[in-house]
Short mmCIF file of C-alpha atoms and ligand atoms in Angstrom, two decimals:
data_model
loop_
_atom_site.label_atom_id
_atom_site.label_comp_id
_atom_site.label_asym_id
_atom_site.label_seq_id
_atom_site.Cartn_x
_atom_site.Cartn_y
_atom_site.Cartn_z
CA MET A 10 -5.57 -13.17 4.99
CA LYS A 11 -2.79 -15.83 4.36
CA LYS A 12 0.79 -15.39 4.37
CA LEU A 13 2.60 -16.60 1.34
CA GLN A 14 6.32 -17.32 0.80
CA LEU A 15 8.14 -14.67 -1.22
CA THR A 16 10.05 -16.78 -3.84
CA ASP A 17 12.29 -15.31 -6.54
CA ALA A 18 9.46 -14.97 -8.95
CA GLU A 19 7.60 -12.57 -6.43
CA THR A 20 10.96 -10.78 -5.75
CA VAL A 21 11.17 -10.17 -9.59
CA LEU A 22 7.38 -9.16 -9.51
CA PHE A 23 7.90 -6.60 -7.00
CA THR A 24 10.98 -5.07 -8.63
CA ARG A 25 9.01 -4.86 -11.98
CA ILE A 26 5.89 -3.44 -10.24
CA SER A 27 8.08 -0.91 -8.12
CA ARG A 28 9.80 0.18 -11.18
CA LYS A 29 6.32 1.33 -12.61
CA ILE A 30 5.63 3.14 -9.61
CA ASN A 31 6.69 6.73 -9.62
CA PHE A 32 8.39 6.89 -6.36
CA PHE A 33 9.71 3.53 -6.22
CA ALA A 34 11.11 3.91 -9.89
CA ARG A 35 13.47 6.78 -8.27
CA MET A 36 14.73 4.67 -5.60
CA ASN A 37 18.38 3.55 -5.83
CA MET A 38 18.98 -0.29 -6.09
CA GLY A 39 20.61 -0.18 -2.57
CA LEU A 40 17.19 1.01 -0.91
CA LEU A 41 15.11 -1.38 -3.30
CA GLU A 42 17.18 -4.29 -1.94
CA GLU A 43 16.71 -3.26 1.71
CA ILE A 44 13.03 -2.90 1.18
CA LEU A 45 12.87 -6.44 -0.43
CA LYS A 46 14.48 -7.90 2.72
CA ARG A 47 11.76 -6.45 4.59
CA ILE A 48 8.76 -6.99 2.45
CA GLU A 49 5.96 -9.55 3.15
CA TYR A 50 3.43 -11.13 0.89
CA TYR A 51 -0.04 -11.72 1.52
CA GLN A 52 -2.96 -13.15 -0.07
CA PHE A 53 -6.63 -11.77 0.77
CA ASP A 54 -9.88 -13.21 -0.13
CA LYS A 55 -12.56 -11.59 -2.25
CA GLY A 56 -14.67 -9.29 0.00
CA GLU A 57 -11.79 -9.14 2.87
CA LYS A 58 -10.86 -5.84 4.14
CA VAL A 59 -7.63 -4.98 4.50
CA CYS A 60 -7.80 -1.78 6.35
CA ARG A 61 -10.52 -0.08 7.96
CA GLN A 62 -11.13 3.53 8.08
CA GLY A 63 -10.94 5.14 11.84
CA GLU A 64 -8.32 2.59 12.67
CA PRO A 65 -4.74 3.01 13.54
CA GLY A 66 -2.36 1.89 10.58
CA ASP A 67 0.88 -0.08 10.52
CA SER A 68 1.44 -1.22 7.16
CA PHE A 69 1.72 0.15 3.73
CA TYR A 70 0.57 -1.92 0.92
CA VAL A 71 1.47 -2.60 -2.91
CA VAL A 72 -0.99 -4.39 -5.04
CA ALA A 73 0.57 -7.41 -6.97
CA GLU A 74 -2.51 -9.00 -7.96
CA GLY A 75 -6.37 -8.48 -7.75
CA ARG A 76 -8.66 -5.58 -7.42
CA LEU A 77 -9.53 -3.13 -4.49
CA GLY A 78 -12.18 -0.74 -3.56
CA VAL A 79 -11.49 2.33 -1.44
CA ARG A 80 -14.73 3.44 0.54
CA VAL A 81 -15.46 6.33 2.75
CA LYS A 82 -18.44 6.29 5.33
CA THR A 83 -21.20 8.68 4.45
CA GLY A 84 -23.09 7.68 7.63
CA LEU A 85 -23.42 5.02 10.07
CA ILE A 86 -24.19 2.18 7.34
CA PHE A 87 -23.47 3.73 3.86
CA SER A 88 -20.23 4.44 2.39
CA ARG A 89 -19.02 5.85 -1.04
CA LYS A 90 -16.49 4.26 -3.33
CA VAL A 91 -13.72 6.77 -3.85
CA ALA A 92 -11.29 4.78 -5.80
CA GLU A 93 -10.27 1.25 -7.29
CA LEU A 94 -6.96 0.00 -6.70
CA ILE A 95 -5.22 -2.48 -9.36
CA PRO A 96 -1.50 -4.10 -9.59
CA GLY A 97 1.10 -1.52 -9.13
CA ASP A 98 -1.13 0.56 -7.01
CA CYS A 99 -0.01 1.24 -3.52
CA PHE A 100 -2.15 2.42 -0.37
CA GLY A 101 -2.03 2.72 3.21
CA GLU A 102 0.55 5.56 3.11
CA MET A 103 -1.58 8.27 4.60
CA ALA A 104 -1.91 7.07 8.18
CA LEU A 105 1.70 6.04 8.39
CA LEU A 106 2.59 9.46 7.20
CA THR A 107 0.50 11.44 9.37
CA ARG A 108 0.10 9.14 12.53
CA ALA A 109 -3.73 9.56 11.96
CA PRO A 110 -6.46 6.77 11.72
CA ARG A 111 -6.85 5.24 8.21
CA THR A 112 -9.01 7.68 5.83
CA ALA A 113 -10.89 5.10 4.27
CA THR A 114 -11.66 1.22 4.08
CA VAL A 115 -9.92 -0.89 1.55
CA ALA A 116 -11.66 -3.99 0.66
CA CYS A 117 -10.61 -6.97 -1.88
CA GLU A 118 -13.24 -6.96 -4.88
CA GLU A 119 -11.60 -10.27 -5.97
CA GLU A 120 -9.09 -12.33 -4.43
CA SER A 121 -5.96 -10.18 -4.14
CA LYS A 122 -2.15 -10.51 -3.24
CA LEU A 123 -0.47 -7.79 -1.67
CA PHE A 124 3.21 -6.72 -0.55
CA ILE A 125 3.07 -5.42 2.81
CA LEU A 126 5.71 -3.21 4.50
CA LYS A 127 5.70 -2.37 7.95
CA VAL A 128 5.52 0.97 9.41
CA ASP A 129 8.95 0.98 10.95
CA HIS A 130 10.47 -0.10 7.52
CA PHE A 131 8.29 2.21 5.75
CA GLU A 132 9.65 5.13 7.95
CA GLU A 133 13.13 4.07 7.09
CA ALA A 134 12.55 4.06 3.70
CA VAL A 135 11.09 7.52 3.83
CA LYS A 136 14.10 8.78 5.87
CA GLN A 137 16.58 7.22 3.86
CA ASN A 138 15.30 8.39 0.55
CA PRO A 139 14.22 11.99 0.01
CA ALA A 140 12.94 11.13 -3.47
CA PHE A 141 10.80 8.30 -2.07
CA ALA A 142 9.54 10.75 0.71
CA GLU A 143 8.80 13.64 -1.57
CA GLU A 144 6.78 11.22 -4.15
CA ILE A 145 4.83 9.30 -1.30
CA LYS A 146 3.72 12.76 0.32
CA LYS A 147 2.58 14.14 -3.23
CA LEU A 148 0.52 10.98 -3.42
CA ALA A 149 -0.99 11.20 -0.20
CA ASP A 150 -1.68 14.91 -0.31
CA ALA A 151 -3.41 14.26 -3.76
CA ARG A 152 -5.65 11.47 -2.20
CA LYS A 153 -6.30 13.92 0.85
CA SER A 154 -7.46 16.58 -1.75
CA ALA A 155 -9.85 14.05 -3.32
CA LEU A 156 -11.43 13.01 -0.18
CA ASN A 157 -12.11 16.54 0.73
CA LYS A 158 -14.07 17.12 -2.24
P1 LIG B 6 -4.58 5.51 4.82
O1 LIG B 6 -5.49 6.53 5.40
O2 LIG B 6 -3.59 4.92 5.51
O3 LIG B 6 -5.62 3.92 4.66
C1 LIG B 6 -6.72 4.03 3.47
C2 LIG B 6 -5.89 4.59 2.37
O4 LIG B 6 -6.89 4.52 1.29
C3 LIG B 6 -5.13 5.63 2.44
O5 LIG B 6 -4.11 5.47 3.31
C4 LIG B 6 -4.73 5.75 0.91
O6 LIG B 6 -3.79 4.98 0.77
C5 LIG B 6 -6.03 5.13 0.27
N1 LIG B 6 -6.63 6.15 -0.32
C6 LIG B 6 -7.52 7.10 0.45
N2 LIG B 6 -8.24 7.87 -0.39
C7 LIG B 6 -8.04 7.60 -1.54
C8 LIG B 6 -8.50 8.07 -3.00
N3 LIG B 6 -9.34 9.22 -3.13
N4 LIG B 6 -7.75 7.39 -4.08
C9 LIG B 6 -6.99 6.50 -3.99
N5 LIG B 6 -6.81 6.09 -2.53
C10 LIG B 6 -7.08 6.60 -1.66
#
């Protein structure tokens, strides 16, 4: 994992991506600007795990580049792939909303770049913007149902 500088180009990229994500699209510009001030940008290698099932979560992620796999354990050794995440997708919301451990392991299937929002700033965004809160909770509920199937 390598921290990258958030240049103007990435700021534009985040704004563009966030407009395509349902819940960010409903955010007002003021809040989006607040988030932009707090967002960090990281590069992950192919094979690198971004978060691990069962561990506590402290960040929310938006995929800028690359492809990641979401896997849940089916036993001590084996796991099942439940989803693939591509640019414009986000993850890591479930542990932050419920304060429960990560529900899945998310690993890079190719070199990937992610925008990262730390828990305090994520919670601030949820508190400040009911539309964001509503959409992110909907997403977490849908993913929870998918995991329980
Ligand atoms: P969290 O539990 O914090 O950490 C693992 C993340 O994987 C989880 O939040 C979701 O963002 C994501 N995730 C879990 N299940 C699915 C799913 N079925 N489809 C897509 N993403 C998922």
